[in-house]
mmCIF file of C-alpha atoms in Angstrom:
data_model
loop_
_atom_site.group_PDB
_atom_site.id
_atom_site.type_symbol
_atom_site.label_atom_id
_atom_site.label_comp_id
_atom_site.label_asym_id
_atom_site.label_seq_id
_atom_site.Cartn_x
_atom_site.Cartn_y
_atom_site.Cartn_z
ATOM 1 C CA UNK Q 1 64.132 139.309 129.389
ATOM 2 C CA UNK Q 2 61.607 136.488 129.463
ATOM 3 C CA UNK Q 3 60.075 133.861 127.261
ATOM 4 C CA UNK Q 4 57.444 135.789 125.346
ATOM 5 C CA UNK Q 5 56.132 132.866 123.329
ATOM 6 C CA UNK Q 6 52.320 132.842 123.570
ATOM 7 C CA UNK Q 7 50.890 129.837 125.399
ATOM 8 C CA UNK Q 8 47.377 128.497 125.571
ATOM 9 C CA UNK Q 9 45.986 127.742 129.013
ATOM 10 C CA UNK Q 10 46.599 124.130 129.938
ATOM 11 C CA UNK Q 11 49.524 123.687 127.567
ATOM 12 C CA UNK Q 12 52.459 121.697 128.804
ATOM 13 C CA UNK Q 13 54.623 124.750 128.112
ATOM 14 C CA UNK Q 14 52.527 126.661 130.661
ATOM 15 C CA UNK Q 15 54.192 124.726 133.507
ATOM 16 C CA UNK Q 16 57.225 126.484 135.082
ATOM 17 C CA UNK Q 17 60.327 124.987 133.545
ATOM 18 C CA UNK Q 18 63.803 126.131 132.698
ATOM 19 C CA UNK Q 19 64.585 127.153 129.134
ATOM 20 C CA UNK Q 20 67.774 128.040 127.340
ATOM 21 C CA UNK Q 21 66.827 131.700 127.745
ATOM 22 C CA UNK Q 22 66.884 131.352 131.548
ATOM 23 C CA UNK Q 23 70.443 130.073 131.446
ATOM 24 C CA UNK Q 24 71.489 132.908 129.122
ATOM 25 C CA UNK Q 25 69.975 135.526 131.464
ATOM 26 C CA UNK Q 26 71.634 133.906 134.481
ATOM 27 C CA UNK Q 27 75.009 133.806 132.724
ATOM 28 C CA UNK Q 28 74.719 137.469 131.746
ATOM 29 C CA UNK Q 29 73.771 138.400 135.333
ATOM 30 C CA UNK Q 30 76.835 136.567 136.699
ATOM 31 C CA UNK Q 31 79.156 138.190 134.174
ATOM 32 C CA UNK Q 32 77.748 141.673 134.773
ATOM 33 C CA UNK Q 33 78.018 141.144 138.533
ATOM 34 C CA UNK Q 34 81.672 140.125 138.327
ATOM 35 C CA UNK Q 35 82.522 142.994 135.980
ATOM 36 C CA UNK Q 36 80.823 145.375 138.390
ATOM 37 C CA UNK Q 37 82.900 143.952 141.240
ATOM 38 C CA UNK Q 38 86.090 144.599 139.262
ATOM 39 C CA UNK Q 39 85.437 148.048 137.772
ATOM 40 C CA UNK Q 40 82.668 149.463 139.984
ATOM 41 C CA UNK Q 41 84.830 150.681 142.821
ATOM 42 C CA UNK Q 42 82.622 153.729 143.413
ATOM 43 C CA UNK Q 43 79.332 151.821 143.215
ATOM 44 C CA UNK Q 44 77.280 152.233 146.406
ATOM 45 C CA UNK Q 45 76.824 149.102 148.508
ATOM 46 C CA UNK Q 46 76.399 148.503 152.190
ATOM 47 C CA UNK Q 47 78.885 145.646 152.351
ATOM 48 C CA UNK Q 48 81.457 147.348 150.165
ATOM 49 C CA UNK Q 49 83.895 145.309 148.096
ATOM 50 C CA UNK Q 50 84.074 142.286 150.369
ATOM 51 C CA UNK Q 51 83.823 138.559 149.951
ATOM 52 C CA UNK Q 52 80.217 138.466 151.308
ATOM 53 C CA UNK Q 53 79.246 141.119 148.744
ATOM 54 C CA UNK Q 54 80.753 139.048 145.940
ATOM 55 C CA UNK Q 55 78.959 135.935 147.184
ATOM 56 C CA UNK Q 56 75.645 137.824 147.284
ATOM 57 C CA UNK Q 57 76.258 139.020 143.724
ATOM 58 C CA UNK Q 58 76.736 135.420 142.581
ATOM 59 C CA UNK Q 59 73.691 134.248 144.584
ATOM 60 C CA UNK Q 60 71.528 136.978 143.044
ATOM 61 C CA UNK Q 61 72.524 135.866 139.547
ATOM 62 C CA UNK Q 62 71.908 132.176 140.262
ATOM 63 C CA UNK Q 63 68.541 132.899 141.888
ATOM 64 C CA UNK Q 64 67.224 134.051 138.511
ATOM 65 C CA UNK Q 65 66.856 130.366 137.611
ATOM 66 C CA UNK Q 66 63.963 130.221 140.096
ATOM 67 C CA UNK Q 67 62.150 133.323 138.827
ATOM 68 C CA UNK Q 68 59.481 131.312 136.979
ATOM 69 C CA UNK Q 69 58.583 128.986 139.840
ATOM 70 C CA UNK Q 70 58.882 131.444 142.765
ATOM 71 C CA UNK Q 71 58.823 134.955 141.261
ATOM 72 C CA UNK Q 72 57.859 136.850 144.430
ATOM 73 C CA UNK Q 73 60.397 135.159 146.703
ATOM 74 C CA UNK Q 74 63.108 135.577 144.080
ATOM 75 C CA UNK Q 75 62.262 139.269 143.739
ATOM 76 C CA UNK Q 76 62.553 139.845 147.515
ATOM 77 C CA UNK Q 77 65.861 137.974 147.648
ATOM 78 C CA UNK Q 78 67.325 139.886 144.690
ATOM 79 C CA UNK Q 79 66.118 143.167 146.192
ATOM 80 C CA UNK Q 80 67.935 142.356 149.433
ATOM 81 C CA UNK Q 81 71.082 141.497 147.475
ATOM 82 C CA UNK Q 82 70.719 144.767 145.564
ATOM 83 C CA UNK Q 83 70.584 146.741 148.816
ATOM 84 C CA UNK Q 84 73.596 144.969 150.295
ATOM 85 C CA UNK Q 85 75.844 144.334 147.299
ATOM 86 C CA UNK Q 86 74.369 146.450 144.446
ATOM 87 C CA UNK Q 87 73.155 143.968 141.781
ATOM 88 C CA UNK Q 88 71.334 146.237 139.293
ATOM 89 C CA UNK Q 89 71.062 143.783 136.407
ATOM 90 C CA UNK Q 90 69.486 140.985 138.457
ATOM 91 C CA UNK Q 91 67.117 143.503 140.064
ATOM 92 C CA UNK Q 92 66.048 144.819 136.633
ATOM 93 C CA UNK Q 93 65.384 141.266 135.437
ATOM 94 C CA UNK Q 94 63.114 140.587 138.420
ATOM 95 C CA UNK Q 95 61.219 143.853 137.984
ATOM 96 C CA UNK Q 96 60.615 142.864 134.360
ATOM 97 C CA UNK Q 97 59.481 139.381 135.432
ATOM 98 C CA UNK Q 98 57.022 140.776 137.959
ATOM 99 C CA UNK Q 99 55.665 143.129 135.311
ATOM 100 C CA UNK Q 100 55.009 140.172 132.977
ATOM 101 C CA UNK Q 101 52.914 138.276 135.545
ATOM 102 C CA UNK Q 102 51.137 141.309 137.058
ATOM 103 C CA UNK Q 103 47.716 142.289 135.703
ATOM 104 C CA UNK Q 104 45.984 144.369 138.389
ATOM 105 C CA UNK Q 105 46.702 148.082 138.540
ATOM 106 C CA UNK Q 106 47.048 148.202 142.303
ATOM 107 C CA UNK Q 107 49.604 145.406 142.201
ATOM 108 C CA UNK Q 108 51.507 147.308 139.538
ATOM 109 C CA UNK Q 109 51.465 150.403 141.770
ATOM 110 C CA UNK Q 110 52.784 148.468 144.753
ATOM 111 C CA UNK Q 111 55.586 147.039 142.641
ATOM 112 C CA UNK Q 112 56.428 150.505 141.316
ATOM 113 C CA UNK Q 113 56.715 151.953 144.832
ATOM 114 C CA UNK Q 114 58.733 148.913 145.936
ATOM 115 C CA UNK Q 115 61.129 149.168 143.009
ATOM 116 C CA UNK Q 116 61.681 152.897 143.357
ATOM 117 C CA UNK Q 117 62.272 152.518 147.097
ATOM 118 C CA UNK Q 118 64.798 149.710 146.698
ATOM 119 C CA UNK Q 119 66.647 151.522 143.937
ATOM 120 C CA UNK Q 120 66.708 154.784 145.885
ATOM 121 C CA UNK Q 121 68.047 153.117 149.040
ATOM 122 C CA UNK Q 122 70.696 151.185 147.101
ATOM 123 C CA UNK Q 123 71.934 154.413 145.470
ATOM 124 C CA UNK Q 124 71.592 156.698 148.535
ATOM 125 C CA UNK Q 125 75.295 156.692 149.358
ATOM 126 C CA UNK Q 126 76.692 157.276 145.889
ATOM 127 C CA UNK Q 127 74.088 159.525 144.227
ATOM 128 C CA UNK Q 128 73.361 163.112 145.180
ATOM 129 C CA UNK Q 129 69.688 163.945 145.698
ATOM 130 C CA UNK Q 130 69.270 165.909 142.462
ATOM 131 C CA UNK Q 131 67.053 165.650 139.394
ATOM 132 C CA UNK Q 132 69.465 163.473 137.421
ATOM 133 C CA UNK Q 133 69.812 161.005 140.260
ATOM 134 C CA UNK Q 134 66.077 160.609 140.717
ATOM 135 C CA UNK Q 135 65.524 160.368 136.960
ATOM 136 C CA UNK Q 136 68.009 157.514 136.908
ATOM 137 C CA UNK Q 137 66.299 155.872 139.877
ATOM 138 C CA UNK Q 138 62.814 156.152 138.390
ATOM 139 C CA UNK Q 139 63.845 154.955 134.924
ATOM 140 C CA UNK Q 140 65.872 152.043 136.302
ATOM 141 C CA UNK Q 141 63.073 150.867 138.599
ATOM 142 C CA UNK Q 142 59.986 151.633 136.497
ATOM 143 C CA UNK Q 143 61.398 150.989 133.011
ATOM 144 C CA UNK Q 144 61.765 147.170 133.323
ATOM 145 C CA UNK Q 145 58.475 146.944 135.226
ATOM 146 C CA UNK Q 146 56.510 148.751 132.491
ATOM 147 C CA UNK Q 147 58.250 146.822 129.721
ATOM 148 C CA UNK Q 148 57.362 143.562 131.446
ATOM 149 C CA UNK Q 149 53.762 144.643 131.885
ATOM 150 C CA UNK Q 150 53.492 145.519 128.175
ATOM 151 C CA UNK Q 151 55.009 142.151 127.215
ATOM 152 C CA UNK Q 152 52.577 140.309 129.500
ATOM 153 C CA UNK Q 153 49.572 142.136 128.064
ATOM 154 C CA UNK Q 154 50.753 141.329 124.543
ATOM 155 C CA UNK Q 155 51.208 137.683 125.479
ATOM 156 C CA UNK Q 156 47.677 137.508 126.925
ATOM 157 C CA UNK Q 157 46.318 139.108 123.749
ATOM 158 C CA UNK Q 158 48.047 136.539 121.539
ATOM 159 C CA UNK Q 159 46.790 133.694 123.736
ATOM 160 C CA UNK Q 160 43.218 134.990 123.599
ATOM 161 C CA UNK Q 161 43.420 135.384 119.820
ATOM 162 C CA UNK Q 162 44.666 131.828 119.463
ATOM 163 C CA UNK Q 163 41.886 130.579 121.712
ATOM 164 C CA UNK Q 164 39.347 132.546 119.689
ATOM 165 C CA UNK Q 165 40.748 131.159 116.434
ATOM 166 C CA UNK Q 166 40.480 127.641 117.879
ATOM 167 C CA UNK Q 167 36.859 128.253 118.877
ATOM 168 C CA UNK Q 168 36.027 129.568 115.408
ATOM 169 C CA UNK Q 169 37.706 126.580 113.783
ATOM 170 C CA UNK Q 170 35.768 124.151 115.972
ATOM 171 C CA UNK Q 171 32.553 126.032 115.239
ATOM 172 C CA UNK Q 172 33.267 125.876 111.520
ATOM 173 C CA UNK Q 173 33.928 122.130 111.720
ATOM 174 C CA UNK Q 174 30.690 121.607 113.634
ATOM 175 C CA UNK Q 175 28.720 123.600 111.054
ATOM 176 C CA UNK Q 176 30.327 121.654 108.217
ATOM 177 C CA UNK Q 177 29.557 118.344 109.941
ATOM 178 C CA UNK Q 178 25.952 119.439 110.501
ATOM 179 C CA UNK Q 179 25.641 120.373 106.827
ATOM 180 C CA UNK Q 180 27.096 117.012 105.769
ATOM 181 C CA UNK Q 181 24.699 115.125 108.022
ATOM 182 C CA UNK Q 182 21.745 117.092 106.674
ATOM 183 C CA UNK Q 183 22.797 116.435 103.069
ATOM 184 C CA UNK Q 184 23.273 112.727 103.748
ATOM 185 C CA UNK Q 185 19.837 112.572 105.353
ATOM 186 C CA UNK Q 186 18.330 114.321 102.318
ATOM 187 C CA UNK Q 187 20.019 111.858 99.938
ATOM 188 C CA UNK Q 188 18.765 108.948 102.046
ATOM 189 C CA UNK Q 189 15.198 110.262 101.891
ATOM 190 C CA UNK Q 190 15.386 110.761 98.124
ATOM 191 C CA UNK Q 191 16.753 107.266 97.584
ATOM 192 C CA UNK Q 192 14.058 105.809 99.806
ATOM 193 C CA UNK Q 193 11.277 107.709 98.055
ATOM 194 C CA UNK Q 194 12.429 106.871 94.518
ATOM 195 C CA UNK Q 195 14.559 103.732 94.374
ATOM 196 C CA UNK Q 196 13.162 101.756 97.305
ATOM 197 C CA UNK Q 197 9.609 102.507 96.224
ATOM 198 C CA UNK Q 198 10.090 101.148 92.702
ATOM 199 C CA UNK Q 199 12.070 98.103 93.824
ATOM 200 C CA UNK Q 200 9.339 97.330 96.360
ATOM 201 C CA UNK Q 201 6.771 97.476 93.574
ATOM 202 C CA UNK Q 202 8.846 94.976 91.590
ATOM 203 C CA UNK Q 203 8.986 92.572 94.545
ATOM 204 C CA UNK Q 204 5.243 92.923 95.212
ATOM 205 C CA UNK Q 205 4.451 92.341 91.543
ATOM 206 C CA UNK Q 206 6.681 89.264 91.363
ATOM 207 C CA UNK Q 207 5.089 87.887 94.532
ATOM 208 C CA UNK Q 208 1.611 88.438 93.138
ATOM 209 C CA UNK Q 209 2.540 86.618 89.917
ATOM 210 C CA UNK Q 210 3.068 83.435 91.933
ATOM 211 C CA UNK Q 211 -0.697 83.148 92.274
ATOM 212 C CA UNK Q 212 -1.379 83.609 88.564
ATOM 213 C CA UNK Q 213 -2.040 80.265 86.836
ATOM 214 C CA UNK Q 214 -0.047 81.266 83.758
ATOM 215 C CA UNK Q 215 3.017 81.906 85.960
ATOM 216 C CA UNK Q 216 3.036 78.297 87.238
ATOM 217 C CA UNK Q 217 4.555 76.987 84.030
ATOM 218 C CA UNK Q 218 7.988 75.394 84.561
ATOM 219 C CA UNK Q 219 9.575 77.865 82.183
ATOM 220 C CA UNK Q 220 8.099 80.913 83.920
ATOM 221 C CA UNK Q 221 7.998 80.136 87.646
ATOM 222 C CA UNK Q 222 11.811 80.096 88.174
ATOM 223 C CA UNK Q 223 12.100 83.490 86.505
ATOM 224 C CA UNK Q 224 9.383 84.963 88.734
ATOM 225 C CA UNK Q 225 11.091 83.555 91.821
ATOM 226 C CA UNK Q 226 14.400 84.988 90.676
ATOM 227 C CA UNK Q 227 12.881 88.449 90.196
ATOM 228 C CA UNK Q 228 11.380 88.302 93.673
ATOM 229 C CA UNK Q 229 14.620 87.122 95.324
ATOM 230 C CA UNK Q 230 16.773 89.672 93.506
ATOM 231 C CA UNK Q 231 14.386 92.441 94.484
ATOM 232 C CA UNK Q 232 14.412 91.425 98.143
ATOM 233 C CA UNK Q 233 18.207 91.286 98.176
ATOM 234 C CA UNK Q 234 18.361 94.699 96.532
ATOM 235 C CA UNK Q 235 16.020 96.097 99.185
ATOM 236 C CA UNK Q 236 18.193 94.662 101.950
ATOM 237 C CA UNK Q 237 21.360 96.191 100.520
ATOM 238 C CA UNK Q 238 19.555 99.463 99.861
ATOM 239 C CA UNK Q 239 18.362 99.599 103.458
ATOM 240 C CA UNK Q 240 21.931 99.063 104.666
ATOM 241 C CA UNK Q 241 23.100 101.907 102.428
ATOM 242 C CA UNK Q 242 20.338 104.191 103.660
ATOM 243 C CA UNK Q 243 21.278 103.353 107.231
ATOM 244 C CA UNK Q 244 24.825 104.571 106.531
ATOM 245 C CA UNK Q 245 23.614 107.766 104.906
ATOM 246 C CA UNK Q 246 20.860 108.615 107.362
ATOM 247 C CA UNK Q 247 22.168 110.907 110.115
ATOM 248 C CA UNK Q 248 19.112 111.133 112.321
ATOM 249 C CA UNK Q 249 20.307 108.303 114.562
ATOM 250 C CA UNK Q 250 16.841 106.960 115.385
ATOM 251 C CA UNK Q 251 16.816 103.286 116.448
ATOM 252 C CA UNK Q 252 14.586 102.307 113.544
ATOM 253 C CA UNK Q 253 16.848 103.972 110.989
ATOM 254 C CA UNK Q 254 19.973 101.973 111.777
ATOM 255 C CA UNK Q 255 21.089 99.485 109.179
ATOM 256 C CA UNK Q 256 21.083 95.825 110.196
ATOM 257 C CA UNK Q 257 24.483 94.293 110.742
ATOM 258 C CA UNK Q 258 25.235 91.893 107.896
ATOM 259 C CA UNK Q 259 28.480 90.255 106.768
ATOM 260 C CA UNK Q 260 30.216 91.842 103.803
ATOM 261 C CA UNK Q 261 30.669 89.693 100.694
ATOM 262 C CA UNK Q 262 33.984 87.871 100.423
ATOM 263 C CA UNK Q 263 35.723 85.545 97.994
ATOM 264 C CA UNK Q 264 33.722 82.622 99.414
ATOM 265 C CA UNK Q 265 30.593 84.179 97.884
ATOM 266 C CA UNK Q 266 31.984 84.246 94.354
ATOM 267 C CA UNK Q 267 30.561 80.836 93.263
ATOM 268 C CA UNK Q 268 27.056 81.843 94.371
ATOM 269 C CA UNK Q 269 27.423 85.174 92.575
ATOM 270 C CA UNK Q 270 28.507 83.511 89.339
ATOM 271 C CA UNK Q 271 25.673 80.990 89.533
ATOM 272 C CA UNK Q 272 23.116 83.716 90.145
ATOM 273 C CA UNK Q 273 24.384 85.818 87.224
ATOM 274 C CA UNK Q 274 24.197 82.770 84.934
ATOM 275 C CA UNK Q 275 20.492 82.603 85.547
ATOM 276 C CA UNK Q 276 19.893 86.353 85.395
ATOM 277 C CA UNK Q 277 21.717 86.886 82.107
ATOM 278 C CA UNK Q 278 20.953 83.488 80.563
ATOM 279 C CA UNK Q 279 24.597 83.302 79.567
ATOM 280 C CA UNK Q 280 27.371 80.717 79.984
ATOM 281 C CA UNK Q 281 29.932 81.818 82.572
ATOM 282 C CA UNK Q 282 33.261 80.040 82.948
ATOM 283 C CA UNK Q 283 34.619 80.443 86.462
ATOM 284 C CA UNK Q 284 38.237 79.541 87.173
ATOM 285 C CA UNK Q 285 39.946 80.002 90.547
ATOM 286 C CA UNK Q 286 43.651 79.373 91.137
ATOM 287 C CA UNK Q 287 44.879 79.443 94.704
ATOM 288 C CA UNK Q 288 42.943 80.387 97.798
ATOM 289 C CA UNK Q 289 41.495 83.928 97.522
ATOM 290 C CA UNK Q 290 39.476 83.377 100.712
ATOM 291 C CA UNK Q 291 42.765 83.662 102.636
ATOM 292 C CA UNK Q 292 43.388 87.213 101.445
ATOM 293 C CA UNK Q 293 42.782 90.308 103.560
ATOM 294 C CA UNK Q 294 39.104 91.183 104.031
ATOM 295 C CA UNK Q 295 39.250 94.421 102.050
ATOM 296 C CA UNK Q 296 41.064 92.616 99.217
ATOM 297 C CA UNK Q 297 38.359 89.928 99.142
ATOM 298 C CA UNK Q 298 35.647 92.602 99.020
ATOM 299 C CA UNK Q 299 37.441 94.312 96.147
ATOM 300 C CA UNK Q 300 37.677 91.024 94.217
ATOM 301 C CA UNK Q 301 33.967 90.349 94.798
ATOM 302 C CA UNK Q 302 32.953 93.833 93.635
ATOM 303 C CA UNK Q 303 35.168 93.536 90.555
ATOM 304 C CA UNK Q 304 33.509 90.294 89.486
ATOM 305 C CA UNK Q 305 30.034 91.547 90.417
ATOM 306 C CA UNK Q 306 30.325 94.805 88.476
ATOM 307 C CA UNK Q 307 31.903 93.111 85.454
ATOM 308 C CA UNK Q 308 29.184 90.431 85.281
ATOM 309 C CA UNK Q 309 26.496 93.094 85.696
ATOM 310 C CA UNK Q 310 27.975 95.027 82.781
ATOM 311 C CA UNK Q 311 28.034 91.861 80.686
ATOM 312 C CA UNK Q 312 24.365 91.212 81.476
ATOM 313 C CA UNK Q 313 23.425 94.794 80.592
ATOM 314 C CA UNK Q 314 25.506 95.266 77.449
ATOM 315 C CA UNK Q 315 26.000 91.714 76.122
ATOM 316 C CA UNK Q 316 23.180 89.482 77.405
ATOM 317 C CA UNK Q 317 23.585 85.869 76.398
ATOM 318 C CA UNK Q 318 27.246 86.262 75.420
ATOM 319 C CA UNK Q 319 29.808 83.874 76.945
ATOM 320 C CA UNK Q 320 31.756 85.267 79.900
ATOM 321 C CA UNK Q 321 35.050 84.068 81.365
ATOM 322 C CA UNK Q 322 35.952 84.870 84.986
ATOM 323 C CA UNK Q 323 39.444 84.094 86.286
ATOM 324 C CA UNK Q 324 40.759 84.697 89.792
ATOM 325 C CA UNK Q 325 44.411 83.762 90.217
ATOM 326 C CA UNK Q 326 46.462 84.145 93.392
ATOM 327 C CA UNK Q 327 50.152 84.764 92.710
ATOM 328 C CA UNK Q 328 53.220 86.041 94.523
ATOM 329 C CA UNK Q 329 52.697 89.617 93.360
ATOM 330 C CA UNK Q 330 49.013 89.620 94.330
ATOM 331 C CA UNK Q 331 45.630 88.441 93.152
ATOM 332 C CA UNK Q 332 44.854 88.723 89.421
ATOM 333 C CA UNK Q 333 41.219 89.162 88.427
ATOM 334 C CA UNK Q 334 40.110 89.008 84.791
ATOM 335 C CA UNK Q 335 36.566 89.103 83.413
ATOM 336 C CA UNK Q 336 36.058 88.844 79.642
ATOM 337 C CA UNK Q 337 32.866 88.695 77.648
ATOM 338 C CA UNK Q 338 32.207 88.269 73.953
ATOM 339 C CA UNK Q 339 30.112 90.641 71.941
ATOM 340 C CA UNK Q 340 26.350 90.648 72.342
ATOM 341 C CA UNK Q 341 24.488 88.261 70.028
ATOM 342 C CA UNK Q 342 22.980 90.385 67.310
ATOM 343 C CA UNK Q 343 25.104 93.371 68.359
ATOM 344 C CA UNK Q 344 22.457 94.823 70.709
ATOM 345 C CA UNK Q 345 22.485 95.088 74.489
ATOM 346 C CA UNK Q 346 19.622 94.929 76.933
ATOM 347 C CA UNK Q 347 18.953 98.651 76.640
ATOM 348 C CA UNK Q 348 19.301 99.280 80.405
ATOM 349 C CA UNK Q 349 20.245 102.780 81.597
ATOM 350 C CA UNK Q 350 23.885 103.353 82.493
ATOM 351 C CA UNK Q 351 25.388 105.918 84.887
ATOM 352 C CA UNK Q 352 28.954 105.589 83.615
ATOM 353 C CA UNK Q 353 30.418 105.416 87.126
ATOM 354 C CA UNK Q 354 30.785 101.659 87.620
ATOM 355 C CA UNK Q 355 34.247 101.146 86.149
ATOM 356 C CA UNK Q 356 35.484 104.450 87.530
ATOM 357 C CA UNK Q 357 34.452 103.296 90.994
ATOM 358 C CA UNK Q 358 36.266 99.990 90.489
ATOM 359 C CA UNK Q 359 39.393 101.832 89.349
ATOM 360 C CA UNK Q 360 39.352 103.986 92.466
ATOM 361 C CA UNK Q 361 38.763 100.966 94.718
ATOM 362 C CA UNK Q 362 41.734 99.094 93.236
ATOM 363 C CA UNK Q 363 43.958 102.168 93.331
ATOM 364 C CA UNK Q 364 43.255 102.672 97.038
ATOM 365 C CA UNK Q 365 44.623 99.164 97.616
ATOM 366 C CA UNK Q 366 47.769 99.958 95.629
ATOM 367 C CA UNK Q 367 46.787 97.812 92.642
ATOM 368 C CA UNK Q 368 46.450 98.288 88.896
ATOM 369 C CA UNK Q 369 43.197 98.375 86.959
ATOM 370 C CA UNK Q 370 42.466 98.185 83.232
ATOM 371 C CA UNK Q 371 39.298 98.036 81.154
ATOM 372 C CA UNK Q 372 39.274 97.965 77.363
ATOM 373 C CA UNK Q 373 37.177 96.632 74.468
ATOM 374 C CA UNK Q 374 38.165 93.473 72.627
ATOM 375 C CA UNK Q 375 38.107 92.753 68.911
ATOM 376 C CA UNK Q 376 34.729 91.480 67.865
ATOM 377 C CA UNK Q 377 32.695 93.597 70.284
ATOM 378 C CA UNK Q 378 33.772 91.969 73.544
ATOM 379 C CA UNK Q 379 35.139 93.630 76.656
ATOM 380 C CA UNK Q 380 37.796 92.846 79.255
ATOM 381 C CA UNK Q 381 38.176 94.050 82.851
ATOM 382 C CA UNK Q 382 41.386 93.145 84.656
ATOM 383 C CA UNK Q 383 43.011 94.108 87.939
ATOM 384 C CA UNK Q 384 46.038 93.184 90.022
ATOM 385 C CA UNK Q 385 45.844 93.815 93.782
ATOM 386 C CA UNK Q 386 48.877 93.371 96.098
ATOM 387 C CA UNK Q 387 48.680 90.445 98.538
ATOM 388 C CA UNK Q 388 47.882 92.514 101.640
ATOM 389 C CA UNK Q 389 46.041 95.273 99.811
ATOM 390 C CA UNK Q 390 48.798 97.775 100.625
ATOM 391 C CA UNK Q 391 47.635 101.372 100.091
ATOM 392 C CA UNK Q 392 49.578 103.385 97.577
ATOM 393 C CA UNK Q 393 52.243 105.357 99.455
ATOM 394 C CA UNK Q 394 52.379 108.271 97.014
ATOM 395 C CA UNK Q 395 49.434 108.952 94.685
ATOM 396 C CA UNK Q 396 50.278 109.295 91.018
ATOM 397 C CA UNK Q 397 51.008 112.829 89.914
ATOM 398 C CA UNK Q 398 48.253 112.880 87.322
ATOM 399 C CA UNK Q 399 45.649 111.153 89.507
ATOM 400 C CA UNK Q 400 43.730 108.042 88.532
ATOM 401 C CA UNK Q 401 42.915 108.012 84.856
ATOM 402 C CA UNK Q 402 39.355 106.974 84.144
ATOM 403 C CA UNK Q 403 39.115 103.585 82.460
ATOM 404 C CA UNK Q 404 38.576 103.536 78.717
ATOM 405 C CA UNK Q 405 35.136 102.333 77.709
ATOM 406 C CA UNK Q 406 33.301 102.208 74.448
ATOM 407 C CA UNK Q 407 29.975 103.839 73.829
ATOM 408 C CA UNK Q 408 27.346 101.326 74.821
ATOM 409 C CA UNK Q 409 29.477 98.905 76.837
ATOM 410 C CA UNK Q 410 31.683 98.781 79.874
ATOM 411 C CA UNK Q 411 29.908 101.379 82.048
ATOM 412 C CA UNK Q 412 27.212 100.919 84.597
#
């Protein structure tokens, strides 16, 4: 006879408010009251079958709409109506309601005595004082009260279980976050101990070579300076990456704020890679890629950077053609390189994740990515990214297929 849906403390549903169930109970109480007025000629009531008795019956039924907001006052009013006009259904509903909200045993005992007394007084004129009459009185008064108490206890149990489940879920999330932070800190330490150490040695060695007389030759000094500058830039980017991974949060561990590369940095990148790989690079730009969204510009920069790095590693000295074309359907990026002179690369180690990472980056922006070898030993990397870098609404059913690469070229 009440809304038994479990509610967490503080929920909006915990506030007293009318539900469809309240209107159903009220309608049933009104119907039962009117039927009792028509067929219950022998029912005991102090006012008898009079207009005031009928009005009290209707008022008792309508008062059930206030049982959530003012349960005690509604119970006293319905009890008075029950004594005067005999409204058993409304009285049973209120005994059930009081049982739902009662938790202390002494309160339950007071309600039991109250209910039995009201029911006994309301039936005093029409029921003989025998065992059957008192059994009816006790069951009618105590039955709804005990049912309501059982429903309230069950509701509290469900609420506590939900609260406990929420606490366990939050605890699990906190433990998982702690484990992730610890793992990221461990990776940051390993990268610092291994990668940063060796890159620092390269920078120190290149700096020391500047004081060697043999390194002052015009053909050698630019290469030494390039090694030093590339090493310093690598250390800066590595420190930024370590700052993202490190979870300790110490002031000295935070990465410096630096602007991310954009399409405006492409000419400098191409010029730098020309010197590093000692290879001719044709760079052609159509449109204005610097007007694209920031994440699209970063994707274009990383595409060109990774493709030129692969060309330096696997085909040093081979001609490379870079094309960035802005069109209606998006920005088209193509990087092609010929085969390595002599058929041999630089022999640098390769992780095999470079092109896969580019494919995932382009797919996240809703674009298309392709990488395949060319006749004659060359390689081509191409991508099309939508104008605003719109994310893919529905991922492909088979996932992102890894790009096709040949053994010895196209991976980094």
